[in-house]
XYZ file of C-alpha atoms in Angstrom:
509
model
C 16.872 7.661 3.447
C 14.002 6.502 4.650
C 11.683 4.504 2.088
C 9.599 7.406 0.872
C 12.763 9.438 -0.330
C 13.550 6.023 -1.999
C 9.950 5.609 -3.833
C 11.146 9.063 -4.622
C 14.418 8.756 -6.245
C 13.759 4.740 -8.050
C 10.719 7.478 -10.188
C 12.898 10.570 -10.947
C 16.105 7.905 -12.227
C 13.109 6.322 -13.996
C 12.005 9.731 -15.935
C 15.574 10.590 -16.667
C 16.143 6.778 -17.956
C 12.811 6.668 -20.203
C 13.473 10.149 -21.478
C 14.149 10.699 -24.822
C 15.864 13.703 -27.449
C 14.263 15.304 -30.253
C 15.236 12.296 -32.287
C 13.913 9.707 -29.749
C 17.272 8.598 -27.888
C 17.391 8.257 -24.142
C 18.760 11.223 -23.182
C 20.926 8.593 -21.063
C 22.554 5.641 -23.441
C 21.029 2.359 -21.953
C 25.089 1.730 -21.136
C 25.404 4.337 -19.242
C 21.939 3.397 -17.382
C 22.500 2.349 -14.112
C 21.119 -0.120 -12.529
C 19.560 0.608 -9.101
C 20.511 -1.441 -6.111
C 18.613 -1.145 -2.865
C 19.983 -2.543 0.068
C 17.777 -2.307 3.945
C 16.494 -4.407 6.046
C 13.995 -7.408 5.445
C 10.483 -6.075 5.540
C 10.385 -2.002 5.208
C 8.719 -2.542 1.805
C 10.612 -2.656 -1.174
C 8.461 -5.131 -3.301
C 5.857 -2.572 -2.728
C 7.598 0.744 -3.424
C 8.130 -0.433 -6.843
C 4.471 -1.823 -8.227
C 3.847 1.782 -6.903
C 6.455 3.715 -8.779
C 5.483 1.216 -12.046
C 1.648 1.807 -11.114
C 2.382 5.236 -11.320
C 4.428 5.318 -13.966
C 2.209 3.298 -16.373
C 4.991 0.698 -16.754
C 5.194 -2.888 -16.766
C 7.011 -4.803 -13.680
C 7.975 -7.828 -13.509
C 9.146 -9.099 -9.797
C 11.589 -12.028 -8.901
C 12.686 -13.723 -6.013
C 16.384 -14.753 -8.120
C 17.024 -17.109 -4.456
C 14.282 -19.064 -5.875
C 16.247 -19.693 -9.515
C 18.924 -22.069 -10.350
C 21.645 -21.644 -13.049
C 19.207 -22.703 -15.797
C 16.132 -21.008 -15.295
C 17.335 -17.475 -15.018
C 20.315 -17.998 -17.732
C 18.833 -20.575 -20.083
C 19.605 -23.898 -21.206
C 22.884 -24.371 -23.673
C 22.745 -26.120 -26.720
C 25.042 -25.874 -29.445
C 24.242 -24.242 -33.290
C 26.517 -23.846 -36.575
C 28.504 -20.390 -36.819
C 31.056 -19.955 -39.727
C 33.159 -17.107 -39.755
C 36.405 -16.828 -42.399
C 34.562 -19.952 -44.845
C 35.207 -22.017 -41.614
C 32.285 -23.399 -39.910
C 32.870 -24.107 -36.319
C 30.405 -25.301 -33.702
C 28.878 -22.308 -30.759
C 27.297 -22.518 -27.967
C 23.963 -20.708 -27.735
C 22.167 -21.038 -24.995
C 17.783 -20.222 -25.003
C 15.885 -17.693 -23.782
C 16.022 -17.526 -20.443
C 12.944 -17.456 -17.826
C 13.562 -14.402 -16.435
C 13.917 -12.064 -19.965
C 11.020 -14.599 -21.377
C 8.922 -13.067 -18.492
C 9.571 -9.923 -19.591
C 8.242 -9.880 -22.856
C 5.346 -11.945 -21.522
C 4.400 -8.645 -20.654
C 4.994 -6.474 -23.490
C 3.069 -9.267 -24.984
C 0.463 -8.903 -23.020
C -0.064 -5.464 -22.217
C 1.651 -4.220 -25.504
C 4.256 -2.098 -22.901
C 7.563 -1.710 -24.250
C 8.742 -0.022 -21.067
C 8.878 -1.657 -17.556
C 11.322 -2.537 -14.400
C 12.799 -5.912 -13.386
C 12.631 -6.105 -10.335
C 15.333 -8.438 -8.373
C 14.869 -9.358 -4.875
C 17.422 -10.787 -2.438
C 20.168 -10.218 -5.145
C 22.826 -10.995 -2.565
C 21.733 -13.981 -2.201
C 21.854 -15.914 -4.818
C 23.888 -19.393 -5.001
C 27.144 -19.593 -6.075
C 26.709 -21.270 -9.146
C 24.666 -18.213 -9.685
C 26.306 -15.197 -8.430
C 28.626 -14.415 -11.469
C 25.208 -15.047 -13.979
C 23.598 -12.204 -11.896
C 27.112 -9.785 -11.265
C 27.378 -9.705 -15.679
C 23.716 -9.009 -15.942
C 24.260 -6.341 -13.266
C 26.859 -4.833 -14.994
C 26.237 -5.795 -18.637
C 22.022 -6.009 -18.974
C 22.308 -10.322 -19.986
C 21.709 -13.507 -19.164
C 23.666 -15.532 -21.891
C 23.174 -13.888 -24.710
C 20.250 -12.695 -24.415
C 19.941 -8.805 -23.554
C 17.011 -6.401 -21.451
C 14.876 -5.136 -24.054
C 16.390 -1.552 -24.134
C 13.241 0.794 -21.914
C 14.089 -1.618 -18.724
C 15.083 -0.862 -15.387
C 17.200 -3.414 -13.824
C 15.965 -2.484 -9.803
C 17.378 -5.252 -7.176
C 17.207 -4.889 -3.967
C 18.979 -7.070 -0.951
C 19.852 -6.780 2.897
C 22.232 -6.013 4.786
C 24.852 -8.932 6.124
C 23.498 -8.578 9.341
C 20.151 -8.899 8.415
C 21.636 -12.202 6.308
C 23.944 -14.684 7.038
C 23.872 -15.875 3.048
C 24.607 -12.940 1.913
C 27.576 -12.066 -0.743
C 29.288 -9.068 -1.051
C 29.839 -7.138 -4.073
C 33.109 -6.768 -5.323
C 33.833 -2.804 -6.954
C 33.635 -4.122 -10.010
C 30.186 -4.166 -9.722
C 29.647 -1.228 -7.012
C 30.575 0.893 -9.706
C 28.601 -0.230 -11.617
C 25.024 0.295 -10.099
C 23.234 3.331 -8.507
C 22.847 1.758 -4.776
C 20.584 3.512 -2.669
C 20.636 2.792 1.420
C 17.065 2.899 3.028
C 16.041 2.417 6.582
C 13.201 1.357 8.303
C 11.350 5.800 9.315
C 8.084 4.902 11.741
C 6.589 8.394 10.068
C 6.691 7.103 7.004
C 4.985 3.605 7.932
C 1.933 5.002 9.577
C 1.663 7.626 6.125
C 1.422 4.578 3.787
C -0.531 2.373 6.710
C -3.367 5.535 6.908
C -4.329 4.944 3.095
C -4.092 1.375 3.559
C -6.664 1.602 6.396
C -4.792 -0.943 8.375
C -6.395 -2.186 11.923
C -6.848 0.510 14.213
C -5.069 -1.222 16.841
C -1.973 -1.777 14.580
C -1.434 2.053 14.350
C -2.247 3.324 18.000
C -0.137 0.678 19.326
C 2.916 1.739 17.298
C 1.949 4.833 18.196
C 2.752 4.482 21.747
C 5.469 2.728 21.409
C 8.072 3.726 18.435
C 10.513 1.472 19.676
C 8.747 -2.172 18.806
C 7.989 -1.117 15.198
C 11.281 -2.050 13.768
C 13.526 -4.273 15.939
C 15.790 -7.531 15.003
C 17.203 -8.891 17.602
C 20.182 -12.447 17.818
C 19.490 -14.306 21.305
C 20.356 -17.752 22.260
C 17.713 -19.252 20.548
C 17.689 -17.521 16.970
C 17.627 -14.267 15.635
C 14.053 -12.588 16.578
C 12.514 -9.481 15.220
C 9.246 -7.584 14.964
C 9.564 -5.835 10.785
C 7.135 -3.449 9.055
C 5.622 -6.690 7.059
C 4.923 -8.233 9.640
C 2.377 -5.583 11.109
C 0.950 -5.235 7.600
C 0.157 -8.636 7.215
C -0.913 -9.023 11.242
C -3.081 -6.540 10.267
C -4.773 -7.849 7.384
C -5.330 -11.106 9.653
C -6.527 -9.382 12.849
C -9.619 -7.363 9.730
C -10.490 -11.402 8.752
C -10.813 -12.123 12.131
C -12.945 -10.034 13.535
C -15.257 -10.354 10.196
C -15.892 -14.039 11.107
C -15.507 -13.445 14.059
C -12.869 -15.434 15.789
C -10.146 -13.946 18.190
C -6.653 -13.857 17.854
C -4.321 -14.684 20.791
C -0.416 -14.539 21.886
C 0.540 -17.109 19.430
C -1.194 -16.169 16.890
C 0.504 -12.646 16.977
C 3.720 -14.719 18.066
C 3.261 -16.408 13.816
C 3.878 -12.262 12.748
C 5.986 -10.816 15.165
C 8.654 -13.060 16.378
C 10.225 -11.183 18.927
C 7.996 -12.554 22.175
C 8.237 -10.012 24.525
C 6.525 -7.981 21.940
C 4.594 -10.134 20.732
C 3.062 -10.246 24.154
C 2.947 -6.483 24.485
C 1.028 -5.720 21.584
C -1.687 -9.354 22.699
C -2.190 -8.032 26.044
C -2.547 -4.154 24.007
C -5.375 -5.620 21.931
C -7.569 -7.089 24.430
C -7.207 -3.491 26.231
C -8.785 -1.833 23.021
C -11.206 -4.249 22.354
C -11.936 -3.623 25.723
C -12.148 0.168 25.268
C -14.262 -0.176 22.947
C -16.692 -1.785 25.008
C -15.784 1.000 28.588
C -16.763 3.443 25.735
C -19.397 2.431 23.641
C -17.318 4.523 20.707
C -20.855 2.860 18.746
C -22.222 5.748 20.997
C -20.090 8.043 21.084
C -20.426 8.485 16.795
C -24.046 8.252 17.539
C -24.198 11.473 19.794
C -25.616 9.294 22.415
C -22.924 8.865 24.995
C -23.446 9.125 28.907
C -22.258 11.996 30.875
C -19.942 8.852 33.192
C -17.897 8.371 29.447
C -17.187 11.132 29.017
C -15.976 11.513 33.059
C -13.778 8.722 32.871
C -11.944 9.207 29.312
C -11.069 12.704 30.598
C -9.708 10.850 33.888
C -8.116 8.153 32.015
C -4.259 7.657 31.744
C -2.866 9.847 28.336
C -1.474 6.099 26.779
C -5.766 5.176 27.689
C -6.899 8.233 26.166
C -4.523 8.009 23.038
C -6.342 3.955 22.379
C -9.783 5.211 22.663
C -8.969 8.581 19.980
C -7.221 5.610 18.203
C -10.553 3.696 18.598
C -12.700 6.797 17.174
C -10.313 7.467 14.590
C -10.007 4.042 12.589
C -13.663 3.659 12.150
C -14.207 7.782 11.192
C -11.323 6.579 8.988
C -13.347 3.827 7.468
C -16.746 5.186 7.178
C -14.816 8.124 4.720
C -13.187 5.446 3.293
C -16.329 4.016 2.219
C -18.189 7.391 1.362
C -14.564 7.526 -1.031
C -15.093 4.503 -2.943
C -19.010 5.163 -3.517
C -17.619 7.862 -4.657
C -15.127 6.853 -6.721
C -18.206 4.797 -8.410
C -20.409 7.035 -9.202
C -17.947 9.306 -11.099
C -16.848 5.682 -12.771
C -20.171 4.912 -13.464
C -21.183 8.319 -14.899
C -18.552 8.781 -17.444
C -19.512 5.008 -18.396
C -23.155 5.906 -19.198
C -22.373 9.097 -21.258
C -20.666 6.545 -23.192
C -24.057 4.300 -23.265
C -25.735 7.036 -23.879
C -24.241 8.087 -26.782
C -24.217 4.356 -28.429
C -27.665 3.113 -27.489
C -28.391 6.858 -29.647
C -26.602 5.632 -32.239
C -28.920 2.798 -32.629
C -26.823 -0.289 -30.843
C -29.020 -2.451 -28.663
C -28.866 -1.169 -24.627
C -27.233 -5.451 -23.035
C -24.466 -5.452 -25.940
C -23.969 -1.629 -25.668
C -23.314 -2.467 -21.517
C -21.685 -6.085 -21.616
C -18.769 -4.343 -24.232
C -18.420 -2.005 -21.579
C -17.825 -4.198 -19.032
C -15.902 -6.414 -21.250
C -13.260 -2.954 -21.882
C -13.395 -2.836 -17.732
C -12.006 -6.009 -17.443
C -9.626 -5.810 -20.109
C -7.620 -2.632 -18.665
C -8.275 -4.688 -14.671
C -7.043 -7.694 -16.728
C -3.728 -5.591 -17.791
C -2.909 -3.699 -15.489
C -2.623 -7.379 -13.323
C -0.250 -8.803 -16.363
C 1.550 -5.390 -16.029
C 2.397 -5.546 -12.306
C 0.782 -2.397 -11.477
C -2.896 -3.388 -9.544
C -2.550 -2.934 -5.810
C -5.370 -4.197 -3.975
C -6.667 -0.432 -3.438
C -6.883 0.024 -7.368
C -8.096 -3.084 -7.997
C -11.230 -3.474 -5.368
C -12.876 -0.015 -7.306
C -12.475 -1.144 -10.528
C -14.356 -4.587 -9.726
C -16.901 -2.187 -8.327
C -17.367 -0.964 -11.616
C -17.292 -4.215 -14.263
C -19.770 -5.908 -11.193
C -22.072 -3.146 -11.684
C -22.307 -2.615 -15.331
C -22.967 -7.039 -15.221
C -25.868 -6.684 -12.816
C -27.078 -3.453 -15.523
C -27.221 -5.559 -17.918
C -28.223 -8.668 -16.572
C -31.539 -6.889 -15.030
C -32.306 -5.404 -18.770
C -31.876 -8.828 -19.796
C -34.225 -10.057 -16.797
C -36.703 -7.328 -18.405
C -36.937 -8.461 -21.857
C -36.447 -5.894 -24.975
C -37.238 -2.670 -24.236
C -36.624 0.967 -26.198
C -33.147 3.123 -26.328
C -35.434 5.395 -24.710
C -37.199 2.819 -21.634
C -33.707 0.911 -21.250
C -32.143 4.889 -20.617
C -34.771 6.184 -18.154
C -34.055 2.795 -16.107
C -30.157 2.923 -15.989
C -30.372 6.106 -15.042
C -32.746 4.821 -12.439
C -30.615 2.276 -11.292
C -27.592 4.593 -10.922
C -29.367 6.995 -9.254
C -29.341 4.538 -5.950
C -26.002 4.556 -6.335
C -25.885 8.458 -6.095
C -28.167 8.134 -3.097
C -25.890 5.421 -1.770
C -22.957 8.010 -2.018
C -25.240 10.701 -0.394
C -26.385 8.666 2.408
C -22.561 7.595 3.506
C -21.937 10.765 2.594
C -24.303 11.992 6.179
C -23.559 9.027 8.109
C -19.295 9.704 7.805
C -20.701 13.423 8.630
C -22.829 12.823 11.527
C -20.056 10.298 13.232
C -17.902 13.306 13.045
C -19.182 15.749 14.255
C -20.554 13.800 17.149
C -16.784 12.252 18.196
C -15.435 15.966 18.195
C -18.570 16.779 20.033
C -17.657 14.316 22.452
C -13.785 14.486 22.537
C -15.100 18.867 23.320
C -17.084 17.593 26.606
C -14.503 15.209 27.409
C -11.330 17.630 27.133
C -12.068 20.704 26.301
C -9.333 22.551 24.363
C -6.598 21.025 25.006
C -4.279 19.262 23.448
C -5.880 15.656 22.569
C -8.294 17.396 20.167
C -4.842 19.264 17.964
C -3.423 15.749 18.458
C -7.378 14.256 17.000
C -7.091 17.517 14.762
C -3.784 16.278 13.421
C -4.357 12.669 12.261
C -7.600 13.002 10.804
C -5.384 15.749 8.787
C -3.079 12.995 8.347
C -5.140 10.790 6.702
C -5.852 10.551 3.113
C -9.265 9.161 3.469
C -10.025 11.525 6.489
C -8.730 14.602 4.625
C -10.390 13.950 1.235
C -13.560 13.420 3.442
C -13.682 16.820 4.768
C -11.799 18.141 1.599
C -15.230 17.425 0.224
C -17.987 17.752 2.331
C -16.413 20.222 5.081
C -16.844 19.809 9.250
C -17.112 23.105 11.099
C -15.348 21.509 13.900
C -12.539 20.751 12.197
C -11.959 23.785 10.746
C -12.006 25.316 14.405
C -9.496 23.397 15.905
C -7.019 23.330 12.821
C -5.814 27.092 13.302
C -4.428 25.846 16.384
C -2.145 23.665 13.339
C -1.374 27.444 11.795
C 1.577 27.525 14.350
C 4.762 25.531 13.249
C 5.757 24.406 16.817
C 1.933 22.664 17.499
C 2.684 19.225 16.599
C 6.712 19.485 18.178
C 5.119 20.863 21.532
C 2.159 17.859 21.522
C 4.563 15.521 21.444
C 6.652 17.049 24.316
C 3.474 17.442 26.419
C 2.720 14.016 25.978
C 6.226 12.496 27.098
C 5.782 14.709 29.681
C 2.561 13.086 30.965
C 3.797 10.101 30.571
C 7.284 9.866 32.469
C 4.774 11.829 35.026
C 2.260 8.989 35.315
C 5.697 6.023 34.928
C 6.732 8.325 38.486
C 3.958 7.652 40.459
C 3.642 5.225 43.340
C 1.850 2.029 42.578
C-alpha cells in the first residue's frame, strides 16, 4: 500500500487498541495488541506519518532510531538484588530501566498523557548483541524486566534487504506476533503532502513532469545511488532558504541531496530554466495584471513542458499567497478567542497586563507540551508561536503606555486586534487579485484549452488554494470548474499531455 493508506491503517489500529469497554478495560487485551511493523524503502515518509498520527490522535510520541543504541542503553544495566523464595534468600539479576522506556515515562510525566506511540526506526538493522532483546520487546513488550506501559502502541519500521545490506530477517515466531504493513513509494500521494507542506515549486513541477525520477535506487560500480522522497523534501527546504538569502544552488549542492548523478544534473538544468521562465514570462507582471501581449504569444507557442513549468510558477506564487492569508486568518481567529477571555478577566477586576501575560504563558505551555509529546510539526508550531508573539507584544505596549483603566486597555487591544483583521483583509484582497489575473492571463493564452482544466485541477488539489477559493470565492475558478464535473476529465488531460509530449519528441531537431 502507499504511505497514505498506511497512515490510515495505523490510525485505525491505534483507535482499536485504545478503545475501551463499559468497565474501562481495553477491547483488545494488551497481550493481543500486536506491534506494527512498517516495512518499506528508505525516505518514503514512515517517520512523518507517525508524527501525524500522534498529533491527530492527541497522544504522545517517543521516536528512536534503534541502530544508535547499545544493548545497555536499550535494555538497561544489570544489578544484583536479594529475593527470598521458600524461606531461602537468593541473589537475582535485575535491570535498571532502559533509556527507551524511561523516555516514555518522562513524556508521561511532562505532558500528563498516558497513551502514545513508541516508534523504533530501522528495527531490522540492530547489532547482533541487541537483536535478541529487540525481538523479545516486539514479542513481549519488555526490556529486561521492565514493561512498556499499557496504552502505548509499539510501531517499528525497517527497510527491505535490497535497500540495506545490514538488515536481519525476522523469524516466523516474531513475524507471527506483529502486524506487518508493507509500504511502497507513490508520487501522487507524496504530491498531496508536498502541496500541504508548501514545498518548493521547482521540485513539485519538475517531478510532475518527470515522475520516474521521484524515487529510484540503483546499484552501480560506484556504489548505491539514489533519489528519495526525503531527499526531495530536504532539497526543497534548502532551495527556499538559499533563495531567501540570495544564494544559488548549483549541481554540486543538488547532488548532495539527490544522490543519483543523472537526476541531479537533470534537475539542476531544470532549476535554471525554472528561474529563467520566471524572468522571461515576467511572472510578477502576470500576477499584477500588467503582462505584455508578446508574453501571451510566447507561452502559447511554447512546448508543453514549458507551459507546465510556467503554470507551476503561477501555482507556487498563488499557493504562497493563500497560505499567508490562511495563517493570518487562523491568527485572527485564535486572537479573537484569547481577547474574549481577556475582556472577561479584566471585567472581573484583573490587571490587563497580567491577564495578557497569563494568556501568553498558557499558550506557551500548550506549545511546549505538544512539543514534548512529539505532536508538533512545523506547520502546527508556526501559528501557535505567532499568537504568543502577538499577545506578548500587546502586553509590552500596555506596559509602555503606563497604567490604564480596564476600559482604555480594552480599547487599545481592540484597536491593535483590528489592525490584524485589516491585514487579513489586505492579504485576501491581494491574493484574490493575483488569482483573477492568473486566470485572465491563462485564458488569453490558452482559451478554453486543457491547460485551464489542469490549472483548475491543481488549485482544487492544493489545500491552501482550495481553502482560499472556498473562503473568498473566484468567479473564473467556478466557471472553469464545470469541466471537472466529468469523471474522465483528468484522465483525458493526462492522455493528451502524453500525446503532445510524444509528438514533440518526434519532431526533427
